[in-house]
Amino acid sequence: QVQLVQSGAEVKKPGASVKVSCKASGYTLSSYYITWVRQAPGQGLEWMGWITAYNGNTKYAQNFQGRVTMTTDTSTNTANMELTSLTSDDTAVYYCARGLDAFDIWGQGTMVIVSS
Amino acid sequence: DIQMTQSPSFLSASVGDRVIITCRASQGIRNDLGWYQQKPGKAPKRLIYAASSLQSGVPSRFSGSGSGTEFTLTISSLQPEDFATYYCLQYNSYPRTFGQGTKVEIK
């Protein structure tokens, strides 16, 4: 069964960093791009960027340039997204999704709460 | 950035109703558009890609149409499990952008 399973919820203080993982099963990570999308409480969906495990190439949304790093570990079929310098505005559910464009499979989401 | 404007933002309908949701792009995006359904506390689920292609396993009461700047998602006969929020997504250019969502509630 093709699925993406994400790491658990996180609570962070302002200024800290968070790393969210996304483990692919049922397919090889390097065969598809992984996109990251976030959703603030009660809000819509915001595209953050993508990574390809094939060669490590990335593309980040301008809003996150300099604060986000996406990586992959092909040995564990896992993609990771690290966001630094967190503020309360980063409180959101973070999703990984398979694909470059019309993302077909989504992880279950990881809640990240930023609070002092 | 391409702006995606959905209408309506909120829709109250009854089981069996025909429902149409519209998504308008601020510039032409060919047919590079997808539709997603999201239920509370759950990840979005893809319904339609390439504007009109039905995702495998999605009921045929869902259909998509359009090209360029105007797109529609139609639910031919609303079922109880269809009450959710629907989003369109353009993937013609960067950054990818979503519509603001249409919440479909029970009348």
CSV table of C-alpha atoms in Angstrom, one decimal:
chain,number,residue,atom,x,y,z
A,1,GLN,CA,0.0,0.0,0.0
A,2,VAL,CA,1.4,3.3,-1.1
A,3,GLN,CA,1.5,5.8,1.8
A,4,LEU,CA,3.4,8.6,3.5
A,5,VAL,CA,3.7,8.5,7.3
A,6,GLN,CA,4.8,11.6,9.1
A,7,SER,CA,6.5,12.1,12.4
A,8,GLY,CA,4.5,13.2,15.5
A,9,ALA,CA,3.4,16.6,16.8
A,10,GLU,CA,5.9,19.1,18.0
A,11,VAL,CA,5.8,22.0,20.4
A,12,LYS,CA,8.6,24.6,20.0
A,13,LYS,CA,9.5,27.9,21.5
A,14,PRO,CA,9.9,31.0,19.3
A,15,GLY,CA,13.3,31.1,17.7
A,16,ALA,CA,13.7,27.4,17.7
A,17,SER,CA,13.8,25.0,14.7
A,18,VAL,CA,11.7,22.0,13.9
A,19,LYS,CA,12.3,19.0,11.7
A,20,VAL,CA,9.4,17.0,10.3
A,21,SER,CA,10.0,13.6,8.7
A,22,CYS,CA,7.9,11.8,6.0
A,23,LYS,CA,8.5,8.1,5.4
A,24,ALA,CA,7.4,6.6,2.1
A,25,SER,CA,6.2,3.0,1.9
A,26,GLY,CA,4.9,1.0,-1.0
A,27,TYR,CA,7.2,2.8,-3.5
A,28,THR,CA,10.7,4.1,-3.9
A,29,LEU,CA,11.2,7.7,-2.7
A,30,SER,CA,13.6,8.6,-5.5
A,31,SER,CA,10.9,7.8,-8.1
A,32,TYR,CA,8.8,10.8,-7.2
A,33,TYR,CA,9.2,14.4,-5.9
A,34,ILE,CA,8.1,15.2,-2.4
A,35,THR,CA,6.2,18.5,-1.9
A,36,TRP,CA,5.6,20.2,1.5
A,37,VAL,CA,2.4,22.1,2.2
A,38,ARG,CA,1.3,23.7,5.4
A,39,GLN,CA,-2.1,24.8,6.8
A,40,ALA,CA,-2.4,27.2,9.7
A,41,PRO,CA,-5.3,26.6,12.1
A,42,GLY,CA,-8.6,27.4,10.3
A,43,GLN,CA,-6.8,28.6,7.2
A,44,GLY,CA,-6.1,27.4,3.7
A,45,LEU,CA,-3.2,25.5,2.1
A,46,GLU,CA,0.2,27.0,1.5
A,47,TRP,CA,2.8,25.5,-0.8
A,48,MET,CA,6.3,25.4,0.7
A,49,GLY,CA,8.4,23.7,-1.9
A,50,TRP,CA,9.7,20.3,-3.2
A,51,ILE,CA,12.7,18.0,-3.2
A,52,THR,CA,13.6,15.1,-5.4
A,53,ALA,CA,15.5,12.2,-3.8
A,54,TYR,CA,16.8,11.4,-7.3
A,55,ASN,CA,19.5,14.1,-7.1
A,56,GLY,CA,18.6,16.2,-4.1
A,57,ASN,CA,17.4,19.2,-6.1
A,58,THR,CA,15.1,21.5,-4.3
A,59,LYS,CA,12.8,24.4,-5.0
A,60,TYR,CA,11.5,26.6,-2.1
A,61,ALA,CA,8.7,29.1,-2.0
A,62,GLN,CA,10.0,32.7,-1.7
A,63,ASN,CA,8.2,33.0,1.7
A,64,PHE,CA,10.5,30.3,3.2
A,65,GLN,CA,13.8,31.0,1.5
A,66,GLY,CA,16.6,31.0,4.0
A,67,ARG,CA,14.5,29.3,6.7
A,68,VAL,CA,13.6,26.0,5.2
A,69,THR,CA,15.7,23.0,4.3
A,70,MET,CA,14.4,19.9,2.6
A,71,THR,CA,16.4,16.7,2.6
A,72,THR,CA,16.0,13.0,1.8
A,73,ASP,CA,17.5,9.8,3.1
A,74,THR,CA,17.2,7.1,0.5
A,75,SER,CA,18.4,4.4,2.8
A,76,THR,CA,15.3,4.9,4.9
A,77,ASN,CA,13.0,6.1,2.1
A,78,THR,CA,12.4,9.3,4.2
A,79,ALA,CA,12.0,13.0,3.3
A,80,ASN,CA,12.6,15.7,5.9
A,81,MET,CA,11.7,19.3,6.2
A,82,GLU,CA,13.4,21.6,8.7
A,83,LEU,CA,12.1,25.1,9.4
A,84,THR,CA,14.2,27.5,11.5
A,85,SER,CA,13.7,30.8,13.4
A,86,LEU,CA,10.1,29.8,14.3
A,87,THR,CA,7.5,32.3,15.2
A,88,SER,CA,3.9,31.9,16.2
A,89,ASP,CA,2.9,32.4,12.6
A,90,ASP,CA,4.5,29.0,11.9
A,91,THR,CA,2.0,27.2,14.0
A,92,ALA,CA,0.4,24.9,11.5
A,93,VAL,CA,-0.1,21.4,10.3
A,94,TYR,CA,2.7,20.5,7.9
A,95,TYR,CA,1.9,17.9,5.2
A,96,CYS,CA,4.2,16.1,2.8
A,97,ALA,CA,2.7,15.0,-0.5
A,98,ARG,CA,3.9,12.9,-3.4
A,99,GLY,CA,4.6,14.6,-6.7
A,100,LEU,CA,5.7,17.8,-8.3
A,101,ASP,CA,2.3,19.1,-9.3
A,102,ALA,CA,-1.0,17.4,-8.8
A,103,PHE,CA,0.1,15.7,-5.6
A,104,ASP,CA,-1.7,12.4,-5.3
A,105,ILE,CA,-0.7,10.9,-2.0
A,106,TRP,CA,-0.5,12.9,1.2
A,107,GLY,CA,0.9,12.2,4.6
A,108,GLN,CA,-1.4,12.4,7.6
A,109,GLY,CA,0.1,15.8,8.7
A,110,THR,CA,2.3,16.9,11.6
A,111,MET,CA,1.0,19.6,14.0
A,112,VAL,CA,3.7,22.1,14.9
A,113,ILE,CA,2.8,24.5,17.7
A,114,VAL,CA,5.1,27.5,18.4
A,115,SER,CA,4.5,29.0,21.8
A,116,SER,CA,6.5,30.5,24.6
B,1,ASP,CA,2.0,34.8,-8.3
B,2,ILE,CA,-1.1,33.3,-9.8
B,3,GLN,CA,-4.2,34.0,-7.7
B,4,MET,CA,-6.8,31.3,-7.5
B,5,THR,CA,-10.3,32.6,-6.5
B,6,GLN,CA,-12.9,30.1,-5.6
B,7,SER,CA,-16.6,30.7,-5.4
B,8,PRO,CA,-18.6,30.4,-3.3
B,9,SER,CA,-16.6,30.3,-0.1
B,10,PHE,CA,-19.5,28.6,1.7
B,11,LEU,CA,-22.3,26.5,0.3
B,12,SER,CA,-25.3,25.0,2.1
B,13,ALA,CA,-26.8,22.1,0.2
B,14,SER,CA,-29.0,19.0,0.7
B,15,VAL,CA,-28.3,15.4,0.0
B,16,GLY,CA,-29.1,14.7,-3.7
B,17,ASP,CA,-28.4,18.3,-4.8
B,18,ARG,CA,-26.2,19.2,-7.7
B,19,VAL,CA,-23.3,21.3,-6.5
B,20,ILE,CA,-21.0,23.4,-8.6
B,21,ILE,CA,-17.8,25.1,-7.3
B,22,THR,CA,-15.9,27.5,-9.5
B,23,CYS,CA,-12.2,28.4,-9.5
B,24,ARG,CA,-10.8,31.3,-11.4
B,25,ALA,CA,-7.1,31.9,-12.1
B,26,SER,CA,-5.6,35.3,-12.4
B,27,GLN,CA,-3.9,34.3,-15.6
B,28,GLY,CA,-4.1,31.3,-18.0
B,29,ILE,CA,-2.9,28.0,-16.6
B,30,ARG,CA,-3.9,25.7,-19.5
B,31,ASN,CA,-5.4,22.6,-17.7
B,32,ASP,CA,-2.8,22.5,-14.9
B,33,LEU,CA,-5.4,22.3,-12.1
B,34,GLY,CA,-6.4,19.9,-9.5
B,35,TRP,CA,-9.3,19.6,-7.0
B,36,TYR,CA,-9.0,18.4,-3.5
B,37,GLN,CA,-11.4,17.4,-0.7
B,38,GLN,CA,-10.5,17.9,2.9
B,39,LYS,CA,-12.4,16.7,5.9
B,40,PRO,CA,-11.8,18.1,9.4
B,41,GLY,CA,-8.6,16.8,10.9
B,42,LYS,CA,-7.6,15.0,7.7
B,43,ALA,CA,-5.2,15.5,4.9
B,44,PRO,CA,-6.5,16.7,1.5
B,45,LYS,CA,-7.5,14.0,-0.9
B,46,ARG,CA,-7.1,14.4,-4.6
B,47,LEU,CA,-10.3,14.2,-6.6
B,48,ILE,CA,-9.4,15.6,-10.0
B,49,TYR,CA,-6.2,16.3,-11.9
B,50,ALA,CA,-5.4,17.9,-15.2
B,51,ALA,CA,-8.7,19.8,-14.7
B,52,SER,CA,-11.0,16.9,-15.7
B,53,SER,CA,-9.3,13.6,-15.0
B,54,LEU,CA,-10.9,11.6,-12.2
B,55,GLN,CA,-8.6,10.2,-9.6
B,56,SER,CA,-8.8,6.4,-9.4
B,57,GLY,CA,-11.3,5.3,-6.8
B,58,VAL,CA,-13.1,8.6,-6.7
B,59,PRO,CA,-16.9,8.3,-7.3
B,60,SER,CA,-18.1,9.3,-10.8
B,61,ARG,CA,-20.5,11.9,-9.3
B,62,PHE,CA,-17.4,14.1,-9.1
B,63,SER,CA,-16.3,15.8,-12.4
B,64,GLY,CA,-14.1,18.7,-13.4
B,65,SER,CA,-14.0,20.9,-16.4
B,66,GLY,CA,-12.4,24.0,-17.7
B,67,SER,CA,-9.2,25.3,-19.2
B,68,GLY,CA,-7.3,28.6,-19.2
B,69,THR,CA,-8.7,30.7,-16.4
B,70,GLU,CA,-12.1,29.2,-15.5
B,71,PHE,CA,-12.7,25.8,-13.9
B,72,THR,CA,-15.5,24.0,-12.2
B,73,LEU,CA,-15.9,21.1,-9.9
B,74,THR,CA,-19.3,19.5,-10.1
B,75,ILE,CA,-20.9,17.0,-7.7
B,76,SER,CA,-23.9,15.6,-9.5
B,77,SER,CA,-25.8,14.2,-6.5
B,78,LEU,CA,-24.4,15.3,-3.1
B,79,GLN,CA,-23.9,12.4,-0.7
B,80,PRO,CA,-23.6,12.6,3.1
B,81,GLU,CA,-19.9,11.8,2.9
B,82,ASP,CA,-19.3,14.8,0.5
B,83,PHE,CA,-19.7,17.4,3.2
B,84,ALA,CA,-16.2,18.8,3.4
B,85,THR,CA,-14.0,21.7,2.2
B,86,TYR,CA,-12.9,21.7,-1.4
B,87,TYR,CA,-9.7,23.4,-2.7
B,88,CYS,CA,-8.4,24.0,-6.2
B,89,LEU,CA,-4.7,24.0,-6.9
B,90,GLN,CA,-2.8,25.4,-9.9
B,91,TYR,CA,0.5,23.8,-10.8
B,92,ASN,CA,1.2,25.7,-14.0
B,93,SER,CA,3.8,27.9,-12.4
B,94,TYR,CA,5.7,28.7,-9.2
B,95,PRO,CA,4.7,29.2,-6.5
B,96,ARG,CA,2.0,26.6,-6.6
B,97,THR,CA,-1.2,28.2,-5.3
B,98,PHE,CA,-4.4,27.0,-3.8
B,99,GLY,CA,-7.8,28.6,-3.8
B,100,GLN,CA,-9.1,29.8,-0.5
B,101,GLY,CA,-11.5,26.8,-0.2
B,102,THR,CA,-15.2,26.1,-0.4
B,103,LYS,CA,-16.9,24.7,2.6
B,104,VAL,CA,-19.9,22.5,1.7
B,105,GLU,CA,-22.3,22.1,4.6
B,106,ILE,CA,-25.6,20.3,5.2
B,107,LYS,CA,-28.7,22.4,4.6
